[in-house]
Every structure is written in structure tokens, then in C-alpha cells.
Tab-separated table of C-alpha atoms in Angstrom:
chain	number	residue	atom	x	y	z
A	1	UNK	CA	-4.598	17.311	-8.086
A	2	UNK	CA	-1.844	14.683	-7.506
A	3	UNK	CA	-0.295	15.687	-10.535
A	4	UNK	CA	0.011	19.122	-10.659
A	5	UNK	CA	1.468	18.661	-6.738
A	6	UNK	CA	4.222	16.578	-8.494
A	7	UNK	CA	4.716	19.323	-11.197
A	8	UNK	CA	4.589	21.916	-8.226
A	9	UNK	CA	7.412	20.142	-6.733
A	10	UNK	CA	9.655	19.726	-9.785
A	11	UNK	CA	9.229	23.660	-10.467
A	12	UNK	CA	10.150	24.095	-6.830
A	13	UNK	CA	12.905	22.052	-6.784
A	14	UNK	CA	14.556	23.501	-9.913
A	15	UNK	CA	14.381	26.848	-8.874
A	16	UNK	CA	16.244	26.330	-5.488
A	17	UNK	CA	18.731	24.060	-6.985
A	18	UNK	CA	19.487	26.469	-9.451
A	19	UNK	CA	19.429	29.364	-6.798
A	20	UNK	CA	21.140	27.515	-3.514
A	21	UNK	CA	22.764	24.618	-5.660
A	22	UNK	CA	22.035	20.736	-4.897
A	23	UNK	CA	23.562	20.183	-1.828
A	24	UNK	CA	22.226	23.612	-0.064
A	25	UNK	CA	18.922	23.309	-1.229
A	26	UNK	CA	16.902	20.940	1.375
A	27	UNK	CA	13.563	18.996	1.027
A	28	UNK	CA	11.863	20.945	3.607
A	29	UNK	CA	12.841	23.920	1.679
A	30	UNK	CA	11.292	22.350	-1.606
A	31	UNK	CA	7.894	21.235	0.525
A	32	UNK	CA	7.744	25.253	1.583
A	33	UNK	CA	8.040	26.344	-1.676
A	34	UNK	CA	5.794	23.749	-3.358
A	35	UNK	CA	3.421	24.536	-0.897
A	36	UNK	CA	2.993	20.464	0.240
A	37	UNK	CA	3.626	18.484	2.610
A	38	UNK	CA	7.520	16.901	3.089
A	39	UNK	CA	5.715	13.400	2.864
A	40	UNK	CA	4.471	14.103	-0.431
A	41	UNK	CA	7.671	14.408	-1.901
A	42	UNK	CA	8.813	11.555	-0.170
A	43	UNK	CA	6.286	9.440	-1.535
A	44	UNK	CA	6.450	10.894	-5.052
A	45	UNK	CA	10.391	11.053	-5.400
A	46	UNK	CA	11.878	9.040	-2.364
A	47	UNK	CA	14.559	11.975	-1.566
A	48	UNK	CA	16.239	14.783	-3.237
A	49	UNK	CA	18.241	12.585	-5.371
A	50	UNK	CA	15.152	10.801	-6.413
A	51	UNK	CA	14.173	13.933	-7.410
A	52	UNK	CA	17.211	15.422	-8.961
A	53	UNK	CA	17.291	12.125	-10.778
A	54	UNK	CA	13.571	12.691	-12.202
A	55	UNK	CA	14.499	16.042	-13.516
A	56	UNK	CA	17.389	14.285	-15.645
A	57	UNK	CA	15.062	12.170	-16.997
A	58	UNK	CA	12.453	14.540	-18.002
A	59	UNK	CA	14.748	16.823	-19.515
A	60	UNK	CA	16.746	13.785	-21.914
A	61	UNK	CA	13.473	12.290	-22.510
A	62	UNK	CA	12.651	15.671	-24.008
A	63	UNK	CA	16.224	15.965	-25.731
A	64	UNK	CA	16.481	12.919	-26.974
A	65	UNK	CA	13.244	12.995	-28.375
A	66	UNK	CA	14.314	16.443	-30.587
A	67	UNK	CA	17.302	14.093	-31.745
A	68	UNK	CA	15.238	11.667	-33.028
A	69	UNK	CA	13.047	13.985	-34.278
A	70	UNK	CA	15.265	15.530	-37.019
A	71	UNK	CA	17.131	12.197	-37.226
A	72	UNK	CA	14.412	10.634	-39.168
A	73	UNK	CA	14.838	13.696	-41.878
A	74	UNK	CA	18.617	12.001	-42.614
A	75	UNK	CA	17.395	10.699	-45.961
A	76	UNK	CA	16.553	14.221	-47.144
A	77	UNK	CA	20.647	15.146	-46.536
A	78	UNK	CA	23.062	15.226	-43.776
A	79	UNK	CA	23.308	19.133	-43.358
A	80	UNK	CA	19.561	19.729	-43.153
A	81	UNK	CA	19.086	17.022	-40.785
A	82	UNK	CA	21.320	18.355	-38.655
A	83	UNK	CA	20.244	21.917	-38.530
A	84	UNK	CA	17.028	20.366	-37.619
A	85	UNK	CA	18.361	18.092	-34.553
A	86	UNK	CA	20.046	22.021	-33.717
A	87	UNK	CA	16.671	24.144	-34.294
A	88	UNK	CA	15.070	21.434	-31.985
A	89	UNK	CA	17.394	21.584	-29.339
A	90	UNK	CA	17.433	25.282	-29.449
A	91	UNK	CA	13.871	26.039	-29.005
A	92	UNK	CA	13.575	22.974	-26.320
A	93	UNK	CA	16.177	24.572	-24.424
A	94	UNK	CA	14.936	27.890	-24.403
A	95	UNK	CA	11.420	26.403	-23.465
A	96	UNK	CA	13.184	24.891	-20.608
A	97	UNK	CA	15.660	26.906	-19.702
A	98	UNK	CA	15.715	26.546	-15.765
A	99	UNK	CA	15.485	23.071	-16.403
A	100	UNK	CA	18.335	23.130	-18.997
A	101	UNK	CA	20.502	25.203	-16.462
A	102	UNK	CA	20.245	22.828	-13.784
A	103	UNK	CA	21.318	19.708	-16.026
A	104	UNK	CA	23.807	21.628	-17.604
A	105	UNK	CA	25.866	21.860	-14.400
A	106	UNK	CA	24.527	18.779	-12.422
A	107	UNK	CA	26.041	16.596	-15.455
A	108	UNK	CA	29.468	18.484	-14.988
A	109	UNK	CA	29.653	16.454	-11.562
A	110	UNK	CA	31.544	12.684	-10.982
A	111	UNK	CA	28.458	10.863	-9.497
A	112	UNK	CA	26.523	7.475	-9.823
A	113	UNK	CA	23.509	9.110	-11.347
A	114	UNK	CA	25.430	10.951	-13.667
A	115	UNK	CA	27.047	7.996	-15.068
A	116	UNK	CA	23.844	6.330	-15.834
A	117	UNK	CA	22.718	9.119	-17.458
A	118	UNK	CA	25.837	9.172	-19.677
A	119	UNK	CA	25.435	5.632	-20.295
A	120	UNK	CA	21.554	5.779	-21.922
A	121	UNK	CA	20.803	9.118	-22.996
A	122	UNK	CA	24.294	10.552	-23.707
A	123	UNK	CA	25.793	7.230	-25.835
A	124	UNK	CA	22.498	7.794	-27.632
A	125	UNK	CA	23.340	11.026	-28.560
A	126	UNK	CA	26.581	10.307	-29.621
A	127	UNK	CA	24.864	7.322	-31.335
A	128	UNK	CA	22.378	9.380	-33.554
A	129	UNK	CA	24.729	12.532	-34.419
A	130	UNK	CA	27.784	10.266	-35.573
A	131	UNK	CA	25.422	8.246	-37.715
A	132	UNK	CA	24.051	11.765	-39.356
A	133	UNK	CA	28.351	12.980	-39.700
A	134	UNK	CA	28.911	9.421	-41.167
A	135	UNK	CA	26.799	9.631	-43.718
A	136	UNK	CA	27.625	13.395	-44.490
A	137	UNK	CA	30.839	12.346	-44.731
A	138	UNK	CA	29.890	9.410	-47.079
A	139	UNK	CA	28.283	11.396	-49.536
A	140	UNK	CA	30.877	13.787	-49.101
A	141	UNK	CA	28.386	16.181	-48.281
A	142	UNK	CA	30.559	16.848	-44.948
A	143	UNK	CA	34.546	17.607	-45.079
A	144	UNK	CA	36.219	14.870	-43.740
A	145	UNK	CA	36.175	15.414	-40.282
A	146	UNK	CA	36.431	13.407	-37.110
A	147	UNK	CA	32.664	13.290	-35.656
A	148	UNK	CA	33.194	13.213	-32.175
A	149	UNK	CA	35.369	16.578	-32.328
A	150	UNK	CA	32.651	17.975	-34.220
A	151	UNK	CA	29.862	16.318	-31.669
A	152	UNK	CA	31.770	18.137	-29.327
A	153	UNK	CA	32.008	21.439	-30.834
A	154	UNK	CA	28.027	21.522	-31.743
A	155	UNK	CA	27.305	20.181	-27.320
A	156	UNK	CA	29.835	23.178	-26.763
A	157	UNK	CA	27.330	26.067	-28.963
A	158	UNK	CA	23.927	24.133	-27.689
A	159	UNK	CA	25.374	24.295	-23.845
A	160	UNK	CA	27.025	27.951	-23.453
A	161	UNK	CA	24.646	30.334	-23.236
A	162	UNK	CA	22.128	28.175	-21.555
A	163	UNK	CA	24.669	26.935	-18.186
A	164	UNK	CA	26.017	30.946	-18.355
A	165	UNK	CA	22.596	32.888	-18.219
A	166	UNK	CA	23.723	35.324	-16.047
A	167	UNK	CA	27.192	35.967	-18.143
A	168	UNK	CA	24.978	36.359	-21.010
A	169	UNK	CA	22.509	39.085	-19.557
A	170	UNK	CA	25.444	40.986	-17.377
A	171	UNK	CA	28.026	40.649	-19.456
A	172	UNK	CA	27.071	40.346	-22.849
A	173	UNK	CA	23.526	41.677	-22.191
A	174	UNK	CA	21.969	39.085	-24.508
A	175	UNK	CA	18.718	37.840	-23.342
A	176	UNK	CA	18.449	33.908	-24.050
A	177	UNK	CA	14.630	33.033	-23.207
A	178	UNK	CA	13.644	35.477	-26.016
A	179	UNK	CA	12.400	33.911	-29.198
A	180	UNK	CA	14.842	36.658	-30.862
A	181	UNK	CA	17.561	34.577	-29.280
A	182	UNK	CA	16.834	31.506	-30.292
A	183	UNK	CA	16.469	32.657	-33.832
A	184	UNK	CA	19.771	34.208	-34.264
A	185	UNK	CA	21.474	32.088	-32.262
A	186	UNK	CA	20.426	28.809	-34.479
A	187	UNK	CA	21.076	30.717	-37.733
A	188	UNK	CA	25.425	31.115	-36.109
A	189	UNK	CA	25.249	27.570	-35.883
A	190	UNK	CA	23.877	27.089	-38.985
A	191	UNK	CA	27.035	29.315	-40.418
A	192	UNK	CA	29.207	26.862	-38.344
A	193	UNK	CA	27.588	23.915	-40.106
A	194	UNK	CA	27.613	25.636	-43.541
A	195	UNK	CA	31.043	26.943	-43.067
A	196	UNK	CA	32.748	24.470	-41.237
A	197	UNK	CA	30.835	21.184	-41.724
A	198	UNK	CA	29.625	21.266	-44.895
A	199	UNK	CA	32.266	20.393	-48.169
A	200	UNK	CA	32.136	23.457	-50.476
A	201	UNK	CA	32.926	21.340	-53.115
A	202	UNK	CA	29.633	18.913	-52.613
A	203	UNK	CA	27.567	21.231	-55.130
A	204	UNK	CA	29.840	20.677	-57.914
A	205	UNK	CA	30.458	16.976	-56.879
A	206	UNK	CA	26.812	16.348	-56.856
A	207	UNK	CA	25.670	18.244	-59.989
A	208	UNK	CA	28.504	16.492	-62.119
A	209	UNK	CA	27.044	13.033	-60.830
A	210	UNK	CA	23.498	14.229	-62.278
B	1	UNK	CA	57.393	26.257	3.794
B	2	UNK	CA	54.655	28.691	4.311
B	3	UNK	CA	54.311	28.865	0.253
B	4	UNK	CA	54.316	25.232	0.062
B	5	UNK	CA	51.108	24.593	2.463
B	6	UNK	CA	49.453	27.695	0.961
B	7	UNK	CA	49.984	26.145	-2.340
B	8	UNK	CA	48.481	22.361	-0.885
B	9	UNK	CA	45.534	23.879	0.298
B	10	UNK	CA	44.314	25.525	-2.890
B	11	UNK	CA	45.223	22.204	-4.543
B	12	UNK	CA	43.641	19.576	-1.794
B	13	UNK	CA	40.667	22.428	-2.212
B	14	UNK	CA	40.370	22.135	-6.083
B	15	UNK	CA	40.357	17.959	-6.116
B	16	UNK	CA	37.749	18.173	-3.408
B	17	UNK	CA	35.129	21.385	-5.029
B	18	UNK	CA	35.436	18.983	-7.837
B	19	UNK	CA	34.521	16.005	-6.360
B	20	UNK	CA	31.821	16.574	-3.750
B	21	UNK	CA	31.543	20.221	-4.654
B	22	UNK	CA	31.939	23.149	-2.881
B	23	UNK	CA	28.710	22.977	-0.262
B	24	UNK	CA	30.051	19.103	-0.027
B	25	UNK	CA	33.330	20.114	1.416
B	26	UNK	CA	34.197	21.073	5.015
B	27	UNK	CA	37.414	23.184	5.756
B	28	UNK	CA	37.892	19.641	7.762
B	29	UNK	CA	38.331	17.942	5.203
B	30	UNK	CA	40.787	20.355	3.111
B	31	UNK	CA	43.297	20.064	6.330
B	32	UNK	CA	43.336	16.839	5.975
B	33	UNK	CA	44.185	16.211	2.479
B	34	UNK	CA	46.474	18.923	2.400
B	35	UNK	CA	48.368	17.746	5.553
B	36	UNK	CA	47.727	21.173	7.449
B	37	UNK	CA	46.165	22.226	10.643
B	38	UNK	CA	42.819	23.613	10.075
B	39	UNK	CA	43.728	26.823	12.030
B	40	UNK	CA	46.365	27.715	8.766
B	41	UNK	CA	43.627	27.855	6.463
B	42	UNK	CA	41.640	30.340	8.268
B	43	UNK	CA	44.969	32.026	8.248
B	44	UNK	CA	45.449	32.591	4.687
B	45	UNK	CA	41.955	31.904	3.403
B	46	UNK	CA	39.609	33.103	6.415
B	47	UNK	CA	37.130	30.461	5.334
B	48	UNK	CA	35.727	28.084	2.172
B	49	UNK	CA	34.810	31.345	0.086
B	50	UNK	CA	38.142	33.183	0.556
B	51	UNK	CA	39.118	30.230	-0.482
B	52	UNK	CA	37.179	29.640	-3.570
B	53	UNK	CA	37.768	33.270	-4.490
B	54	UNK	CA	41.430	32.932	-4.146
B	55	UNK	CA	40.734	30.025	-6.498
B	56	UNK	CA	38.483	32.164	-9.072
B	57	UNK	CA	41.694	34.891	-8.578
B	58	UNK	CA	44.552	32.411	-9.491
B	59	UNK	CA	42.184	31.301	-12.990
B	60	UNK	CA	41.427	34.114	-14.349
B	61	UNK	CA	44.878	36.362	-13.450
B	62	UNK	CA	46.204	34.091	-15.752
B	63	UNK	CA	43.162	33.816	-18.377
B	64	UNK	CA	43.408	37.418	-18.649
B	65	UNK	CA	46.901	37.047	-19.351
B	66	UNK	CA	46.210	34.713	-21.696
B	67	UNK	CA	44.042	37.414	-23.287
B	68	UNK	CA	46.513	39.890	-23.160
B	69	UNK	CA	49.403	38.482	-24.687
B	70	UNK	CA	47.437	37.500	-27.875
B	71	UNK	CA	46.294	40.902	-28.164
B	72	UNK	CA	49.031	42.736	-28.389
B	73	UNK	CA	49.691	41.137	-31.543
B	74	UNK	CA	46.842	42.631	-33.141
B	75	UNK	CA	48.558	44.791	-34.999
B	76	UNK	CA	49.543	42.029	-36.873
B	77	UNK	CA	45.897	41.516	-38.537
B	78	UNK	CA	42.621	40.221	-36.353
B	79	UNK	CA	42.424	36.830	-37.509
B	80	UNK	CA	45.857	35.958	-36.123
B	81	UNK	CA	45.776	37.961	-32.845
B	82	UNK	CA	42.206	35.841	-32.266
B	83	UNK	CA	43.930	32.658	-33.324
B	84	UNK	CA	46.598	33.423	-30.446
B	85	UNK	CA	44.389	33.986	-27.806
B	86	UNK	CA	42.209	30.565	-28.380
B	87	UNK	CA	45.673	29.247	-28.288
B	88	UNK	CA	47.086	30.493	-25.344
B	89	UNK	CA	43.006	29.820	-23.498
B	90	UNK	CA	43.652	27.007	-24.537
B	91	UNK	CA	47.214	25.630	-23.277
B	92	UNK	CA	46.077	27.603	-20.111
B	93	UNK	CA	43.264	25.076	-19.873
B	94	UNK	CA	44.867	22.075	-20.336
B	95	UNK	CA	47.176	22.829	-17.909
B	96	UNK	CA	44.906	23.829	-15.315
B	97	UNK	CA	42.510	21.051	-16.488
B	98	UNK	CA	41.080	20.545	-12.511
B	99	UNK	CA	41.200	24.296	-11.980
B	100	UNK	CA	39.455	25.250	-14.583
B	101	UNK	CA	36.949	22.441	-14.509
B	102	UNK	CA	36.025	24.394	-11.147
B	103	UNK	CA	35.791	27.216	-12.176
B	104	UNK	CA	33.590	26.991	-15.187
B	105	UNK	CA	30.975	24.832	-13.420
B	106	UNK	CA	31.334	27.297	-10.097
B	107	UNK	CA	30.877	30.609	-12.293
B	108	UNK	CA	27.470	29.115	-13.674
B	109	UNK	CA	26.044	29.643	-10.179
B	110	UNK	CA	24.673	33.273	-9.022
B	111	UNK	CA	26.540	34.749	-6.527
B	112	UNK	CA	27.919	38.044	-5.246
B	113	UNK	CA	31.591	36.719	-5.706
B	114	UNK	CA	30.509	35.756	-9.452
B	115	UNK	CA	29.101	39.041	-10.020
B	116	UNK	CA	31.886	40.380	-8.735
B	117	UNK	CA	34.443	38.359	-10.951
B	118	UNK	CA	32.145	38.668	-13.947
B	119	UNK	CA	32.564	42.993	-13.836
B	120	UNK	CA	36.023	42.909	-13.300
B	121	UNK	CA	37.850	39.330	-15.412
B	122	UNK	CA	34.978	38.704	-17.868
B	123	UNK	CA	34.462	42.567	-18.689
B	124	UNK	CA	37.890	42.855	-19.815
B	125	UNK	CA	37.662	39.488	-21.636
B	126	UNK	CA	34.811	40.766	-23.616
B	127	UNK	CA	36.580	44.355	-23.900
B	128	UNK	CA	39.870	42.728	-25.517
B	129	UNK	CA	37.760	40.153	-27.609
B	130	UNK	CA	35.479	42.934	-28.719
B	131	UNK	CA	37.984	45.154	-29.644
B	132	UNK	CA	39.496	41.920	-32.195
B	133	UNK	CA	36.223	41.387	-33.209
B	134	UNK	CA	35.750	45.383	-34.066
B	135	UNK	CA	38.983	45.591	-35.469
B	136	UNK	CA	38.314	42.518	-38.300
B	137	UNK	CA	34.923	44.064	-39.215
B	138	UNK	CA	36.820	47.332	-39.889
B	139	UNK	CA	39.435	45.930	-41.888
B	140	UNK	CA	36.755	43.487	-43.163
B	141	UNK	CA	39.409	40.937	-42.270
B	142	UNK	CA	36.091	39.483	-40.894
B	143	UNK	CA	32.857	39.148	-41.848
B	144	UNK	CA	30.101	41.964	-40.926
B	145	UNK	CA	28.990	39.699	-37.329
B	146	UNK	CA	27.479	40.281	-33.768
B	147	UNK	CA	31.141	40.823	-31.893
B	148	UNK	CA	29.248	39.141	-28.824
B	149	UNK	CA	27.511	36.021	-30.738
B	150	UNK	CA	30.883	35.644	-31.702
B	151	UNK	CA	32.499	35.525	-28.032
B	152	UNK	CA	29.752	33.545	-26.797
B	153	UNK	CA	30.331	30.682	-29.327
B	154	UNK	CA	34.339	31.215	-29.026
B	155	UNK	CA	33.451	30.586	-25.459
B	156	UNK	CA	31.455	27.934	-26.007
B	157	UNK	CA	34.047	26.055	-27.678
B	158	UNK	CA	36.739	26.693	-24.559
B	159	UNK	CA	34.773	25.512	-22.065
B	160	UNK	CA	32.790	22.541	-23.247
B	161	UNK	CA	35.804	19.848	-23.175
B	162	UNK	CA	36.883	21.570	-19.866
B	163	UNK	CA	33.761	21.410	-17.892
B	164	UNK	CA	32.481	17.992	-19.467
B	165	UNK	CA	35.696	16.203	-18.886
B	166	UNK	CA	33.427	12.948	-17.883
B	167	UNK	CA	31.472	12.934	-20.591
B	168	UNK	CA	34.578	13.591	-22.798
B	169	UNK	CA	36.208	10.318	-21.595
B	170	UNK	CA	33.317	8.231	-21.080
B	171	UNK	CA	31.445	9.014	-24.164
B	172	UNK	CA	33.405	10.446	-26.894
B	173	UNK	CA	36.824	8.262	-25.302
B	174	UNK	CA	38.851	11.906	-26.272
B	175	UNK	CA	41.450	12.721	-23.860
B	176	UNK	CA	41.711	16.472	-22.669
B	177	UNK	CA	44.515	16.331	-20.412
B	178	UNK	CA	46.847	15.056	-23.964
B	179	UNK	CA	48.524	17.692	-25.474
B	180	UNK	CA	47.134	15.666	-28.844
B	181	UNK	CA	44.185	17.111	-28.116
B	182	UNK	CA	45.222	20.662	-27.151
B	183	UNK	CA	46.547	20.993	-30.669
B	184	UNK	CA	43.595	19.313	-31.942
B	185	UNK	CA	41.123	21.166	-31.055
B	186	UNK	CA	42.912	24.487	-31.412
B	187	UNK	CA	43.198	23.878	-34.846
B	188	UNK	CA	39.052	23.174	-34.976
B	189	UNK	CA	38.420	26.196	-33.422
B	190	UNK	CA	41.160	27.661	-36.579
B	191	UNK	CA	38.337	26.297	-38.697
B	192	UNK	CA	35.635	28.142	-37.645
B	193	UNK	CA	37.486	31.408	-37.037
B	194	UNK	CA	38.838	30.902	-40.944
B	195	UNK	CA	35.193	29.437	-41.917
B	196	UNK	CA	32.527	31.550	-40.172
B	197	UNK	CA	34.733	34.548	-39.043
B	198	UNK	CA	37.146	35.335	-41.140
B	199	UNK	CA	35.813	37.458	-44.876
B	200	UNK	CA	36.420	34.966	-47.753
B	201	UNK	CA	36.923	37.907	-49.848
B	202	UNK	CA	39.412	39.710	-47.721
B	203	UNK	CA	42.412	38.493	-49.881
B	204	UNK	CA	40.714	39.805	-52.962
B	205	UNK	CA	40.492	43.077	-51.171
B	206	UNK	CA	43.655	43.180	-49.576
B	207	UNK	CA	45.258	42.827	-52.889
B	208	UNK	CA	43.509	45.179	-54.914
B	209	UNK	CA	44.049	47.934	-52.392
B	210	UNK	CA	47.326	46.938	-52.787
């Protein structure tokens, strides 16, 4: 019982932040929705930025956990590792999608939390996908190319249509909870990665070393 | 004079959207950082939305510019008119780093203003872009792609460094206000338009049709 109260209150609360925004979206508005009691939140989350600050922190222990995820495939080459850590981060965002939305913006903002968040889950992020462009680039595998403008082009892909859902379904009429999505979607960043990332010469560099 | 304080109100308007956002911001508090009487923004601006949609005007009058002027170059082959519209977005963007930053995260939220600048700015983006995008496929100066996966990702890449300028300094230490990385990063985004876009084989068939 507790717990699905708490999930009921998460769900509530990302669907009027995403709707009204953080700052017009009150707790009394969240308890209505949730159908519970104000004090119940309270007690669960403190206030709203207790709670804003738990729905961070569910959705980067979920990311974080798809970066790790395909990070322990590195061995087995820098390029498929990577479209791994991209498939996983895909699908998890489309799973999530309201939740994504919300973070996307909410990490746009200058604020305390924000920082934090930057400071654990974000340098981790950075930490893991430099490690898999070092070693790309080692084994020449990867062009030579400076990681975090690549890091930054990959967050840019993985972010757009996910923060821009209603650009996407007015203007481009592209429908990014469908599976179909996802699919596609993965397989142009995969062209990015083969295209862009990836040293055409590696084949030839690696079958003359065997 | 009158152009002056019209002019310190939008800016005293963008510094404070961006940093307590726009339900965080009183017209109070605009008067006072731009020096004016409260009274003269109701004046010119009626209230905080005219105000934010004289913002969202000012952006993308000269986005669509942006747009514009690259395109009538395509004439001159699809690869190079696409080229000088990510250039020109992205000068435009550096520029108006603050601006912009505004606008990207306020677009992301559902609105009738955003609907109504998505049908008139962002459906003429996607008609000039489309129309490049068309154009290559024809000439099979490009590949055979999905025109709007293709604007969505060339999106992707614009706004990411604009709307995460935190996480851009904090994390990845890059700059975006340095015309360093203006140039930079125009000439990644060359990279994927000459990797994933553009038709390896269009030479070949350029110059036997020739």
C-alpha cells in the first residue's frame, strides 16, 4: 500500500510538472491527483523539491545503470560497446519518456540540485563514455577525435526527440514512444557511429596485424 | 530612448527566464533590473507572455533568416547549401547564447504560444530543410534517408550545447560562448553531413554523367 502511494505520487508529480512546469505545479495539486493526503507526500518526499530531486535520482540510477551495462562489453570493441550504451539508453528513454522529458528540461536550469546531479551521475557519464572513445581511439578503431565533442554530439541525438515530443508529433509527425521509433532511431545513430566515429581504415589495419 | 528601455526589458527578461524561469519571475522584478517603471512594460509587452512571445519572435525572425540565406544557395549543390545553414544556426546561436538558451528549454513546454510558433517558424524550418534534404536524394548528392530523421538529429546537434550550457562548462569544461568552439563544432556537424548524409558515391556519379 505505502508503496504504490509513493509510486502514485511520483506519476502524479511528473505529469503536472511536465504539463504546468515546476514552479506552477503545487503539492496540493500533486496530493489531488495522487489521490492522498498532502501529509503523505510530506512525509515521503519533504516538499516538491524533495520530490523533484527523487525523480532525478530514479531516472540516473536507471541511466547510469544502461551505461554500465554496455560498458562492461568494452573488451569485445569500442564501436559495439557503444552502440550498446546507445540501444540502452534508447529503449530506457522511450520506457520512460515522461520521466525523461521532465529531466531533460529540469537539468537545463542553474540550481543547487542540479549541480549535484552533474557532479555524481553526469561526471560518471562523461567518465564511462571517454574511457570507451579512449580506447577506440587506441586501437584506432575510432578516428582521432576529441571525446568530449563527440560525448556531446551522441547527449545531443539521445536528448532531442525526447525534451521536443510535441515538435516531433506536430511538426515532424514522428511518434517517439513507439517501439518503431526506437528502432530506427538507434540504427541513425548507429550510421553516425559507423560513419563518423568509426576509422574506415581499422579493417585493413586490423586484418594486416593478423 | 524609448528603443533603449524596450531593448533592457527583453534583455533584464532573458537573464531572469533563465535564471529562476519564467513562472519564477514577476514583471516586478524585470523593472527593476532593467531600470524601468513597471507601468512601461505593460506598455510595450502587456504582460510576462507578450513578453516571452516577443522573445520567441526576436529568435526565430532571425533563425529563419538564418535558414533562408543558406538556402538560396542551393542551387549550388545540397550538401553545401545544408553546410551553410548549420553555419549560419550556428553563429546565430552563439551570439544569442542566453536567448537561445531560453528559448530551446521554453519551446519544450506545451503551450498555445508554442503551438502557435511551432506552425508558423518550425514549419518553415522543416519546409526549407526538407526541401535540401529532397533535393540531395534527387541528385543522390545524398544518401536515400528519412528527410525528417535527418532534421531531427541536425537539430539535435544545434541545440544540445545551447540548452546544456551548465553541463557544457561544468562537465565537459568546453566553452560555447568562444568562437573556438563555434567553428569547432560546425565543422563536427561537416562530419556527419559528409559521413552519414552525403552519397559516398556521388563523385563517381557526378563524373561519369559528366
Amino acid at each position: 500500500m505505502s508503496r504504490d502511494s509513493k509510486r502514485a505520487i511520483v506519476n502524479a508529480a511528473i505529469t503536472l510538472f511536465n504539463v504546468n512546469g515546476f514552479n506552477g505545479t503545487s503539492i496540493r495539486d500533486i496530493a489531488k491527483k495522487a489521490k492522498v493526503n498532502p501529509a503523505t507526500i510530506s512525509y515521503y518526499f519533504d516538499n516538491k523539491h524533495g520530490l523533484l530531486e527523487h525523480c532525478f535520482t530514479i531516472f540516473f540510477e536507471g541511466y547510469v545503470k544502461c551505461i554500465e551495462d554496455g560498458f562492461s562489453l568494452l573488451d569485445k570493441g569500442a564501436a559495439s560497446c557503444l552502440k550498446r550504451i546507445t540501444e540502452n539508453i534508447m529503449y530506457y528513454q522511450v520506457e520512460n519518456m515522461y520521466l525523461t522529458r521532465l529531466i531533460l528540461r529540469e537539468i537545463s536550469i542553474d540550481s543547487q540540485m542540479v549541480r549535484e546531479i552533474m557532479s555524481t551521475y553526469l561526471m560518471k557519464e562523461r567518465f564511462y563514455l571517454s574511457k570507451v572513445f579512449e580506447k577506440g581511439i587506441k586501437t584506432r578503431e575510432f578516428k582521432k577525435l576529441t571525446a568530449d565533442y563527440s560525448i556531446l554530439q551522441l547527449k545531443g541525438f539521445l536528448s532531442m526527440p525526447f525534451l521536443n515530443t510535441q515538435y516531433m508529433t506536430e511538426v515532424l509527425h514522428i511518434l517517439p514512444n513507439e517501439k518503431y521509433f526506437a528502432e530506427k532511431y538507434a540504427g541513425e545513430i548507429f550510421h553516425w557511429i559507423d560513419g563518423v566515429v568509426c576509422n574506415p581504415l581499422y579493417e585493413r589495419i586490423y586484418l594486416a596485424v593478423k
